Short mmCIF file of C-alpha atoms and ligand atoms in Angstrom, two decimals:
data_model
loop_
_atom_site.label_atom_id
_atom_site.label_comp_id
_atom_site.label_asym_id
_atom_site.label_seq_id
_atom_site.Cartn_x
_atom_site.Cartn_y
_atom_site.Cartn_z
CA UNK A 1 7.10 -5.19 28.78
CA UNK A 2 6.69 -6.97 25.96
CA UNK A 3 7.51 -5.05 22.94
CA UNK A 4 6.22 -5.65 19.29
CA UNK A 5 8.53 -7.56 17.02
CA UNK A 6 11.34 -5.29 15.53
CA UNK A 7 10.38 -3.22 12.35
CA UNK A 8 6.64 -3.86 13.16
CA UNK A 9 4.01 -1.45 14.01
CA UNK A 10 0.96 -0.02 15.61
CA UNK A 11 -0.81 1.52 13.86
CA UNK A 12 -3.28 3.91 16.19
CA UNK A 13 -7.03 5.42 15.95
CA UNK A 14 -4.62 9.27 14.97
CA UNK A 15 -3.05 7.57 12.35
CA UNK A 16 -5.94 5.49 10.63
CA UNK A 17 -7.60 8.78 9.04
CA UNK A 18 -4.40 8.61 6.48
CA UNK A 19 -4.56 4.69 6.33
CA UNK A 20 -8.63 5.00 5.20
CA UNK A 21 -8.22 8.09 3.14
CA UNK A 22 -5.40 6.09 0.66
CA UNK A 23 -7.21 2.57 0.66
CA UNK A 24 -10.15 4.51 0.36
CA UNK A 25 -9.29 6.27 -2.27
CA UNK A 26 -7.16 3.88 -4.04
CA UNK A 27 -10.26 1.09 -4.31
CA UNK A 28 -12.39 3.58 -5.86
CA UNK A 29 -10.32 4.77 -8.17
CA UNK A 30 -9.18 0.65 -9.21
CA UNK A 31 -12.09 0.41 -9.58
CA UNK A 32 -13.34 2.93 -12.25
CA UNK A 33 -10.11 1.89 -14.27
CA UNK A 34 -11.94 -2.10 -14.07
CA UNK A 35 -10.19 -3.70 -11.08
CA UNK A 36 -12.03 -6.21 -8.56
CA UNK A 37 -10.48 -6.83 -5.15
CA UNK A 38 -8.56 -10.20 -4.74
CA UNK A 39 -7.69 -11.24 -1.05
CA UNK A 40 -5.11 -14.24 -0.84
CA UNK A 41 -3.61 -16.21 2.10
CA UNK A 42 -0.70 -14.23 4.25
CA UNK A 43 1.26 -17.37 3.74
CA UNK A 44 2.24 -19.78 1.14
CA UNK A 45 4.36 -22.84 0.19
CA UNK A 46 7.65 -20.78 0.33
CA UNK A 47 8.33 -23.09 -3.22
CA UNK A 48 5.86 -20.19 -5.09
CA UNK A 49 8.39 -17.57 -3.97
CA UNK A 50 11.64 -19.18 -5.21
CA UNK A 51 9.95 -20.07 -8.24
CA UNK A 52 7.94 -16.70 -8.68
CA UNK A 53 10.53 -13.77 -7.55
CA UNK A 54 13.49 -15.77 -8.34
CA UNK A 55 16.11 -17.23 -5.86
CA UNK A 56 18.54 -15.03 -7.02
CA UNK A 57 16.46 -11.80 -5.37
CA UNK A 58 17.98 -10.61 -1.64
CA UNK A 59 14.14 -10.61 -0.93
CA UNK A 60 14.07 -14.76 -1.15
CA UNK A 61 18.04 -14.48 -0.52
CA UNK A 62 18.06 -12.71 2.29
CA UNK A 63 14.07 -11.37 3.43
CA UNK A 64 11.95 -14.71 3.59
CA UNK A 65 10.32 -15.32 6.38
CA UNK A 66 9.96 -18.98 6.31
CA UNK A 67 9.01 -21.55 8.75
CA UNK A 68 8.60 -25.23 8.32
CA UNK A 69 4.93 -25.73 10.10
CA UNK A 70 3.59 -29.08 12.12
CA UNK A 71 3.86 -31.82 9.24
CA UNK A 72 6.68 -29.89 7.86
CA UNK A 73 5.91 -28.45 5.60
CA UNK A 74 7.81 -24.97 4.06
CA UNK A 75 6.22 -22.13 4.49
CA UNK A 76 6.39 -18.15 3.81
CA UNK A 77 4.93 -15.16 4.96
CA UNK A 78 4.34 -13.64 1.85
CA UNK A 79 7.38 -11.18 0.95
CA UNK A 80 5.08 -9.82 -1.87
CA UNK A 81 1.37 -10.18 -3.59
CA UNK A 82 2.38 -11.14 -7.13
CA UNK A 83 3.64 -14.36 -6.99
CA UNK A 84 0.79 -15.18 -4.60
CA UNK A 85 -2.14 -13.83 -7.18
CA UNK A 86 -1.27 -15.54 -9.55
CA UNK A 87 -0.89 -18.48 -8.10
CA UNK A 88 -4.62 -17.83 -6.80
CA UNK A 89 -5.49 -17.27 -10.61
CA UNK A 90 -4.24 -20.16 -11.95
CA UNK A 91 -5.72 -22.55 -8.89
CA UNK A 92 -9.53 -20.60 -9.26
CA UNK A 93 -8.94 -20.84 -13.51
CA UNK A 94 -9.62 -17.43 -13.11
CA UNK A 95 -7.64 -16.76 -17.12
CA UNK A 96 -11.33 -18.58 -18.38
CA UNK A 97 -12.78 -14.77 -17.19
CA UNK A 98 -12.89 -12.38 -19.98
CA UNK A 99 -9.36 -11.44 -20.15
CA UNK A 100 -7.50 -9.04 -19.63
CA UNK A 101 -8.50 -10.16 -15.57
CA UNK A 102 -8.31 -7.19 -13.22
CA UNK A 103 -6.98 -7.77 -9.72
CA UNK A 104 -6.17 -5.34 -6.89
CA UNK A 105 -5.32 -5.83 -3.53
CA UNK A 106 -4.27 -4.37 -0.37
CA UNK A 107 -2.09 -6.68 1.40
CA UNK A 108 0.65 -7.15 4.42
CA UNK A 109 3.71 -8.33 3.37
CA UNK A 110 6.71 -9.64 5.49
CA UNK A 111 10.47 -9.12 4.68
CA UNK A 112 13.70 -9.65 6.84
CA UNK A 113 14.50 -5.73 5.59
CA UNK A 114 16.68 -3.00 7.77
CA UNK A 115 14.01 -1.03 9.36
CA UNK A 116 14.36 3.05 8.64
CA UNK A 117 11.26 5.36 7.63
CA UNK A 118 9.59 3.56 4.97
CA UNK A 119 11.15 0.45 5.05
CA UNK A 120 9.64 -1.67 7.59
CA UNK A 121 9.82 -6.22 8.25
CA UNK A 122 6.00 -6.37 8.12
CA UNK A 123 4.82 -3.36 5.43
CA UNK A 124 1.44 -3.07 4.07
CA UNK A 125 0.95 -2.73 -0.29
CA UNK A 126 -1.82 -1.90 -2.42
CA UNK A 127 -1.57 -3.57 -5.77
CA UNK A 128 -2.62 -4.18 -8.79
CA UNK A 129 -2.40 -6.89 -11.85
CA UNK A 130 -3.12 -7.83 -15.22
CA UNK A 131 -3.66 -10.70 -16.68
CA UNK A 132 -4.28 -11.29 -20.50
CA UNK A 133 -2.99 -8.41 -21.93
CA UNK A 134 0.97 -8.24 -23.71
CA UNK A 135 0.40 -4.85 -25.40
CA UNK A 136 2.06 -1.46 -24.52
CA UNK A 137 -1.52 0.09 -24.19
CA UNK A 138 -1.70 -2.11 -21.06
CA UNK A 139 1.77 -1.07 -19.45
CA UNK A 140 0.05 2.68 -19.83
CA UNK A 141 -3.31 1.92 -18.86
CA UNK A 142 -1.76 0.54 -15.84
CA UNK A 143 0.65 3.13 -14.98
CA UNK A 144 -2.12 5.44 -15.34
CA UNK A 145 -3.90 3.92 -13.00
CA UNK A 146 -0.99 4.33 -10.10
CA UNK A 147 -0.33 7.48 -11.62
CA UNK A 148 -4.11 8.96 -11.02
CA UNK A 149 -3.96 6.91 -7.49
CA UNK A 150 -1.15 9.23 -7.05
CA UNK A 151 -2.33 12.65 -8.17
CA UNK A 152 -6.22 12.07 -6.54
CA UNK A 153 -4.45 11.49 -3.03
CA UNK A 154 -3.22 14.66 -3.70
CA UNK A 155 0.43 14.25 -3.94
CA UNK A 156 3.47 16.21 -5.20
CA UNK A 157 6.58 15.85 -6.40
CA UNK A 158 5.98 12.52 -7.46
CA UNK A 159 7.96 11.74 -10.26
CA UNK A 160 7.46 8.44 -12.72
CA UNK A 161 10.45 7.25 -14.01
CA UNK A 162 10.46 3.73 -16.69
CA UNK A 163 12.71 1.32 -18.39
CA UNK A 164 12.69 -1.75 -20.65
CA UNK A 165 15.00 -4.57 -18.89
CA UNK A 166 13.95 -6.78 -22.33
CA UNK A 167 13.00 -10.50 -22.71
CA UNK A 168 14.79 -13.66 -22.34
CA UNK A 169 15.06 -13.24 -26.32
CA UNK A 170 17.10 -9.90 -25.86
CA UNK A 171 18.23 -10.27 -22.10
CA UNK A 172 21.55 -13.25 -22.29
CA UNK A 173 22.82 -10.64 -24.52
CA UNK A 174 22.58 -7.99 -22.53
CA UNK A 175 23.41 -9.93 -19.47
CA UNK A 176 26.63 -11.51 -21.25
CA UNK A 177 27.88 -7.43 -22.27
CA UNK A 178 27.10 -6.24 -18.43
CA UNK A 179 29.29 -9.21 -17.24
CA UNK A 180 32.25 -8.09 -19.68
CA UNK A 181 31.72 -4.03 -18.29
CA UNK A 182 32.09 -5.11 -14.42
CA UNK A 183 34.87 -8.27 -14.92
CA UNK A 184 36.98 -5.33 -15.59
CA UNK A 185 36.05 -3.59 -12.67
CA UNK A 186 35.18 -5.83 -10.42
CA UNK A 187 37.83 -5.15 -8.07
CA UNK A 188 35.71 -2.94 -7.41
CA UNK A 189 32.25 -3.54 -6.49
CA UNK A 190 31.11 -4.19 -3.46
CA UNK A 191 31.20 -7.76 -2.04
CA UNK A 192 27.99 -8.19 -2.75
CA UNK A 193 27.93 -6.77 -6.27
CA UNK A 194 30.64 -8.87 -7.33
CA UNK A 195 28.31 -12.30 -5.86
CA UNK A 196 25.71 -10.98 -8.42
CA UNK A 197 28.01 -10.88 -11.36
CA UNK A 198 27.56 -14.33 -10.57
CA UNK A 199 24.15 -15.14 -10.35
CA UNK A 200 22.07 -11.36 -11.62
CA UNK A 201 24.65 -8.76 -12.79
CA UNK A 202 21.21 -6.71 -13.75
CA UNK A 203 20.99 -6.10 -9.81
CA UNK A 204 24.33 -4.15 -9.51
CA UNK A 205 22.85 -1.53 -11.42
CA UNK A 206 21.03 -0.42 -8.71
CA UNK A 207 23.33 -1.19 -5.91
CA UNK A 208 23.48 1.60 -3.49
CA UNK A 209 26.78 1.49 -2.91
CA UNK A 210 28.64 4.79 -4.03
CA UNK A 211 31.63 3.10 -5.85
CA UNK A 212 28.98 0.59 -7.36
CA UNK A 213 26.75 3.62 -8.72
CA UNK A 214 29.55 5.23 -9.60
CA UNK A 215 30.38 2.53 -12.21
CA UNK A 216 26.55 1.40 -13.03
CA UNK A 217 26.86 5.29 -14.81
CA UNK A 218 28.93 3.56 -17.63
CA UNK A 219 27.65 0.75 -17.52
CA UNK A 220 25.86 -1.06 -20.56
CA UNK A 221 22.22 -0.01 -20.52
CA UNK A 222 18.99 -2.45 -20.80
CA UNK A 223 17.62 -0.13 -24.00
CA UNK A 224 20.73 0.36 -26.11
CA UNK A 225 20.80 -3.68 -25.78
CA UNK A 226 16.41 -4.26 -26.62
CA UNK A 227 15.36 -7.39 -29.55
CA UNK A 228 12.71 -5.34 -32.44
CA UNK A 229 9.99 -6.58 -30.46
CA UNK A 230 11.23 -5.03 -27.02
CA UNK A 231 13.01 -1.60 -28.52
CA UNK A 232 9.13 -1.16 -30.49
CA UNK A 233 7.22 -2.15 -27.33
CA UNK A 234 8.99 0.68 -25.49
CA UNK A 235 8.89 3.59 -28.40
CA UNK A 236 5.03 2.12 -28.28
CA UNK A 237 4.60 3.14 -24.33
CA UNK A 238 6.13 6.10 -24.72
CA UNK A 239 3.78 7.31 -26.96
CA UNK A 240 0.82 6.06 -24.93
CA UNK A 241 2.17 7.29 -21.84
CA UNK A 242 2.12 10.75 -24.06
CA UNK A 243 -0.91 10.34 -25.11
CA UNK A 244 -2.64 10.53 -21.73
CA UNK A 245 -0.60 13.88 -20.64
CA UNK A 246 1.51 11.10 -18.83
CA UNK A 247 4.74 12.98 -17.75
CA UNK A 248 7.51 10.82 -17.23
CA UNK A 249 11.59 10.37 -17.60
CA UNK A 250 13.69 7.10 -18.90
CA UNK A 251 15.73 6.08 -16.51
CA UNK A 252 17.56 2.95 -16.94
CA UNK A 253 19.05 2.81 -13.91
CA UNK A 254 15.23 1.73 -13.02
CA UNK A 255 16.16 -2.35 -12.97
CA UNK A 256 13.69 -3.73 -9.73
CA UNK A 257 14.84 -6.38 -7.41
CA UNK A 258 12.48 -9.05 -8.77
CA UNK A 259 13.11 -11.87 -11.18
CA UNK A 260 9.87 -11.93 -12.76
CA UNK A 261 10.36 -9.25 -14.97
CA UNK A 262 10.11 -8.71 -18.70
CA UNK A 263 9.88 -5.75 -20.47
CA UNK A 264 8.46 -2.27 -18.76
CA UNK A 265 9.35 -1.57 -15.08
CA UNK A 266 8.50 1.95 -13.43
CA UNK A 267 8.90 3.40 -10.41
CA UNK A 268 6.90 6.39 -8.72
CA UNK A 269 9.39 8.29 -6.98
CA UNK A 270 8.87 10.97 -4.38
CA UNK A 271 12.12 13.40 -3.44
CA UNK A 272 11.00 14.49 -0.21
CA UNK A 273 10.02 11.63 1.71
CA UNK A 274 14.33 10.67 2.08
CA UNK A 275 15.92 7.14 1.43
CA UNK A 276 13.34 4.82 0.42
CA UNK A 277 11.53 7.44 -1.56
CA UNK A 278 9.80 4.81 -4.30
CA UNK A 279 6.28 5.33 -3.56
CA UNK A 280 5.09 2.76 -6.59
CA UNK A 281 6.65 0.28 -7.98
CA UNK A 282 5.97 -2.64 -10.68
CA UNK A 283 6.30 -3.72 -14.33
CA UNK A 284 5.29 -6.45 -17.01
CA UNK A 285 5.63 -9.56 -16.00
CA UNK A 286 5.23 -12.49 -19.34
CA UNK A 287 6.68 -15.34 -17.72
CA UNK A 288 5.49 -15.68 -14.45
CA UNK A 289 1.95 -17.63 -15.29
CA UNK A 290 3.60 -19.90 -17.82
CA UNK A 291 6.67 -20.39 -14.59
CA UNK A 292 4.64 -21.70 -12.28
CA UNK A 293 2.69 -23.94 -14.29
CA UNK A 294 0.17 -22.30 -16.22
CA UNK A 295 -0.05 -21.80 -20.14
CA UNK A 296 1.48 -18.55 -21.73
CA UNK A 297 0.22 -15.53 -20.55
CA UNK A 298 0.97 -11.45 -20.30
CA UNK A 299 1.08 -9.77 -16.77
CA UNK A 300 0.98 -6.58 -16.10
CA UNK A 301 1.37 -4.80 -12.23
CA UNK A 302 2.78 -2.10 -9.34
CA UNK A 303 2.66 -2.27 -5.71
CA UNK A 304 2.51 1.08 -3.72
CA UNK A 305 4.00 0.97 -0.68
CA UNK A 306 1.12 2.07 2.24
CA UNK A 307 3.62 3.91 4.84
CA UNK A 308 5.30 5.85 2.35
CA UNK A 309 2.53 6.89 0.39
CA UNK A 310 1.51 8.65 3.98
CA UNK A 311 5.53 10.14 4.63
CA UNK A 312 4.26 11.49 1.31
CA UNK A 313 1.16 13.17 2.07
CA UNK A 314 2.48 14.15 5.75
CA UNK A 315 5.66 16.03 3.23
CA UNK A 316 3.46 17.58 0.93
CA UNK A 317 1.08 18.66 3.86
CA UNK A 318 -2.60 16.78 2.02
CA UNK A 319 -5.51 17.55 4.62
CA UNK A 320 -6.98 14.59 4.80
CA UNK A 321 -10.14 16.39 7.24
CA UNK A 322 -10.61 16.83 11.14
CA UNK A 323 -11.76 12.85 12.50
CA UNK A 324 -15.44 13.17 13.04
CA UNK A 325 -16.32 14.18 16.45
CA UNK A 326 -19.80 12.97 18.38
CA UNK A 327 -22.63 15.66 18.11
CA UNK A 328 -24.50 14.88 21.19
CA UNK A 329 -22.89 13.70 24.29
CA UNK A 330 -25.86 12.97 27.81
CA UNK A 331 -24.62 13.06 30.91
CA UNK A 332 -26.36 11.25 33.85
CA UNK A 333 -27.14 12.53 36.78
CA UNK A 334 -27.77 9.22 38.94
CA UNK A 335 -28.60 5.62 38.53
CA UNK A 336 -31.69 5.55 37.60
CA UNK A 337 -30.89 8.48 34.59
CA UNK A 338 -27.81 6.66 33.38
CA UNK A 339 -30.07 4.18 32.24
CA UNK A 340 -32.15 6.38 30.54
CA UNK A 341 -29.25 8.27 29.42
CA UNK A 342 -28.12 4.68 27.62
CA UNK A 343 -31.26 4.23 26.38
CA UNK A 344 -31.68 7.51 24.52
CA UNK A 345 -27.57 7.23 23.13
CA UNK A 346 -29.04 4.05 21.48
CA UNK A 347 -31.80 5.51 20.05
CA UNK A 348 -30.06 7.90 18.21
CA UNK A 349 -27.03 5.72 17.29
CA UNK A 350 -29.49 3.79 15.58
CA UNK A 351 -30.96 6.55 14.19
CA UNK A 352 -27.26 7.66 12.53
CA UNK A 353 -26.96 10.04 14.85
CA UNK A 354 -22.98 10.27 16.53
CA UNK A 355 -23.42 10.38 20.22
CA UNK A 356 -22.01 9.24 23.83
CA UNK A 357 -22.80 9.25 27.08
CA UNK A 358 -20.66 7.96 30.67
CA UNK A 359 -19.78 4.38 30.84
CA UNK A 360 -17.34 4.92 33.47
CA UNK A 361 -20.10 6.11 36.84
CA UNK A 362 -18.47 9.59 36.61
CA UNK A 363 -19.25 13.01 37.90
CA UNK A 364 -21.14 15.47 36.37
CA UNK A 365 -17.47 17.89 36.32
CA UNK A 366 -16.01 14.41 35.52
CA UNK A 367 -18.28 14.17 32.63
CA UNK A 368 -18.56 17.57 30.94
CA UNK A 369 -14.45 18.00 30.92
CA UNK A 370 -14.61 14.42 29.28
CA UNK A 371 -17.57 15.81 26.66
CA UNK A 372 -14.95 18.98 26.27
CA UNK A 373 -12.38 16.24 25.34
CA UNK A 374 -13.74 14.17 22.89
CA UNK A 375 -14.84 17.69 21.04
CA UNK A 376 -19.06 16.87 21.40
CA UNK A 377 -20.81 19.14 19.84
CA UNK A 378 -23.74 19.41 22.11
CA UNK A 379 -24.01 18.21 25.87
CA UNK A 380 -27.39 17.09 27.63
CA UNK A 381 -27.47 16.86 31.26
CA UNK A 382 -29.46 13.81 32.91
CA UNK A 383 -30.94 14.04 36.22
CA UNK A 384 -34.22 13.02 38.22
CA UNK A 385 -36.59 16.26 37.56
CA UNK A 386 -35.39 15.76 34.01
CA UNK A 387 -36.82 12.75 34.02
CA UNK A 388 -39.93 13.32 34.87
CA UNK A 389 -40.55 16.51 32.84
CA UNK A 390 -39.57 14.39 30.05
CA UNK A 391 -37.33 18.31 29.37
CA UNK A 392 -33.65 19.01 29.44
CA UNK A 393 -31.55 21.87 27.89
CA UNK A 394 -29.08 20.76 25.54
CA UNK A 395 -26.17 22.79 25.64
CA UNK A 396 -24.28 24.00 22.53
CA UNK A 397 -20.49 23.70 23.87
CA UNK A 398 -19.22 26.29 21.55
CA UNK A 399 -21.32 28.99 22.99
CA UNK A 400 -22.79 27.33 26.21
CA UNK A 401 -26.12 29.00 24.17
CA UNK A 402 -28.83 26.49 25.46
CA UNK A 403 -32.40 24.94 24.19
CA UNK A 404 -35.22 23.14 26.13
CA UNK A 405 -35.28 20.31 24.71
CA UNK A 406 -37.29 17.13 24.97
CA UNK A 407 -35.29 13.35 25.66
CA UNK A 408 -38.08 11.12 24.78
CA UNK A 409 -38.77 12.42 21.11
CA UNK A 410 -36.10 11.20 19.16
CA UNK A 411 -36.66 12.78 16.46
CA UNK A 412 -37.71 15.96 17.74
CA UNK A 413 -33.87 15.68 19.44
CA UNK A 414 -32.66 15.05 16.39
CA UNK A 415 -34.60 18.02 14.12
CA UNK A 416 -32.92 20.15 17.02
CA UNK A 417 -29.06 18.48 16.55
CA UNK A 418 -29.73 19.09 12.70
CA UNK A 419 -29.33 15.13 12.22
P1 HAM B 501 8.51 -3.84 -4.61
O1 HAM B 501 8.87 -2.82 -5.77
O2 HAM B 501 8.93 -4.95 -3.58
O3 HAM B 501 7.42 -4.23 -5.27
O4 HAM B 501 7.40 -2.93 -3.41
C1 HAM B 501 6.09 -2.50 -4.00
C2 HAM B 501 6.41 -0.65 -3.30
O5 HAM B 501 6.29 -1.52 -1.89
C3 HAM B 501 7.78 -0.08 -3.37
O6 HAM B 501 7.58 0.56 -4.54
C4 HAM B 501 7.46 0.39 -1.68
O7 HAM B 501 7.01 1.95 -2.37
C5 HAM B 501 6.60 -0.91 -1.13
N1 HAM B 501 7.94 -1.50 -0.39
C6 HAM B 501 8.69 -2.51 -0.66
N2 HAM B 501 9.52 -2.81 0.87
C7 HAM B 501 8.78 -1.88 1.77
C8 HAM B 501 9.09 -2.03 3.17
N3 HAM B 501 10.83 -2.98 3.18
N4 HAM B 501 8.83 -1.41 4.41
C9 HAM B 501 8.13 -0.22 3.35
N5 HAM B 501 7.34 -0.33 2.15
C10 HAM B 501 8.11 -0.99 1.19
C11 HAM B 501 6.42 -5.86 -5.41
O8 HAM B 501 5.91 -6.38 -4.50
C12 HAM B 501 5.87 -6.39 -6.24
N6 HAM B 501 5.13 -7.20 -6.46
C13 HAM B 501 5.19 -4.78 -6.84
C14 HAM B 501 4.75 -5.89 -8.27
C15 HAM B 501 3.05 -5.74 -8.54
N7 HAM B 501 5.32 -5.46 -9.62
C16 HAM B 501 4.11 -6.16 -10.37
N8 HAM B 501 3.13 -6.27 -9.62
#
């Protein structure tokens, strides 16, 4: 049997209520914060991610699904949404709309990672991006949206960590200090981090190797090396979050894995879902639009991993209620009754009732077993005498009580059904 590719998932009907609940909550909350939906292509020119996400990142170096098309052009399945959204904003002249431009998206992303709980090769994100606002207030408002979604979903034990990784002004000095610190201990670093020392020393700070973690604990911190403007920005962010009543911790180890970040970075972490505990990550990217050929435009956003949110929902027992069950199942006996049952069911459905009837030609016994299995609240058996009299017994499944109803008067039938 052909199986799904490693690291992908089938999302079966019984899981769908969780997805719909998260998607609905996230969309409705984002709309209330002034965000509109945007949809972008699943694949983009590879160059976009090399320039946008950064060619020293793990995502670009090791994780991209890249292919050439029939005309030898290089494309990549999007590993994330921000670069594609920035491209779409530029390509469609959206920066001349009222700023800040606020967009949200629900996308699938692709990264060639080692699959485990909460980490897959095709995964799903709900994300937002805000363009044209460079203030700490903008950071706080985007973080507050993530916080509101997480709370509305009903998650507990999710903590916000923030950090500032500076700007092109202060980062070279910080990088130099970092390189100097790690160089002195190079032999203790893992092979990947030894490489990172040359290409992207900041990434050593979030390596998961125990020895690198130990070394990183005493490494110079970004927040101790910020230029005056970045420091003021970070202080204002903290004040803004406090004024909005959003609890946070400053975690100097949050550096994020994508190159476009400047200043504010943040993660919402849920400790009850195992190793892949970051349910939401984001930050400011003031250089990205310019790097992609547009005018200097600040930006900030975040993305949440939907499967991780679902793991967190299950871990803290969020009740999303029971899926809707059919109100009525019509069980016909014989060919003529089958045709009539189909007609009645259709009329009920068109009037908004969740109704069902036999389409398998089953025996009455098998039909009643089926009605029970799908949890129909009422059943109606129709045979030739019911067709003739136009009346049948409506059975309430919970207590087997019966009521005589008219089968041709849909409004009267609906009234008895309470629909
Ligand atoms: P990211 O941290 O790479 O950031 O991903 C955001 C979230 O997507 C993660 O916190 C996690 O919940 C989920 N995620 C990432 N990789 C996987 C995976 N392999 N399997 C399951 N879930 C995963 C970004 O993608 C940025 N574009 C976020 C952003 C938007 N920054 C600014 N604007």
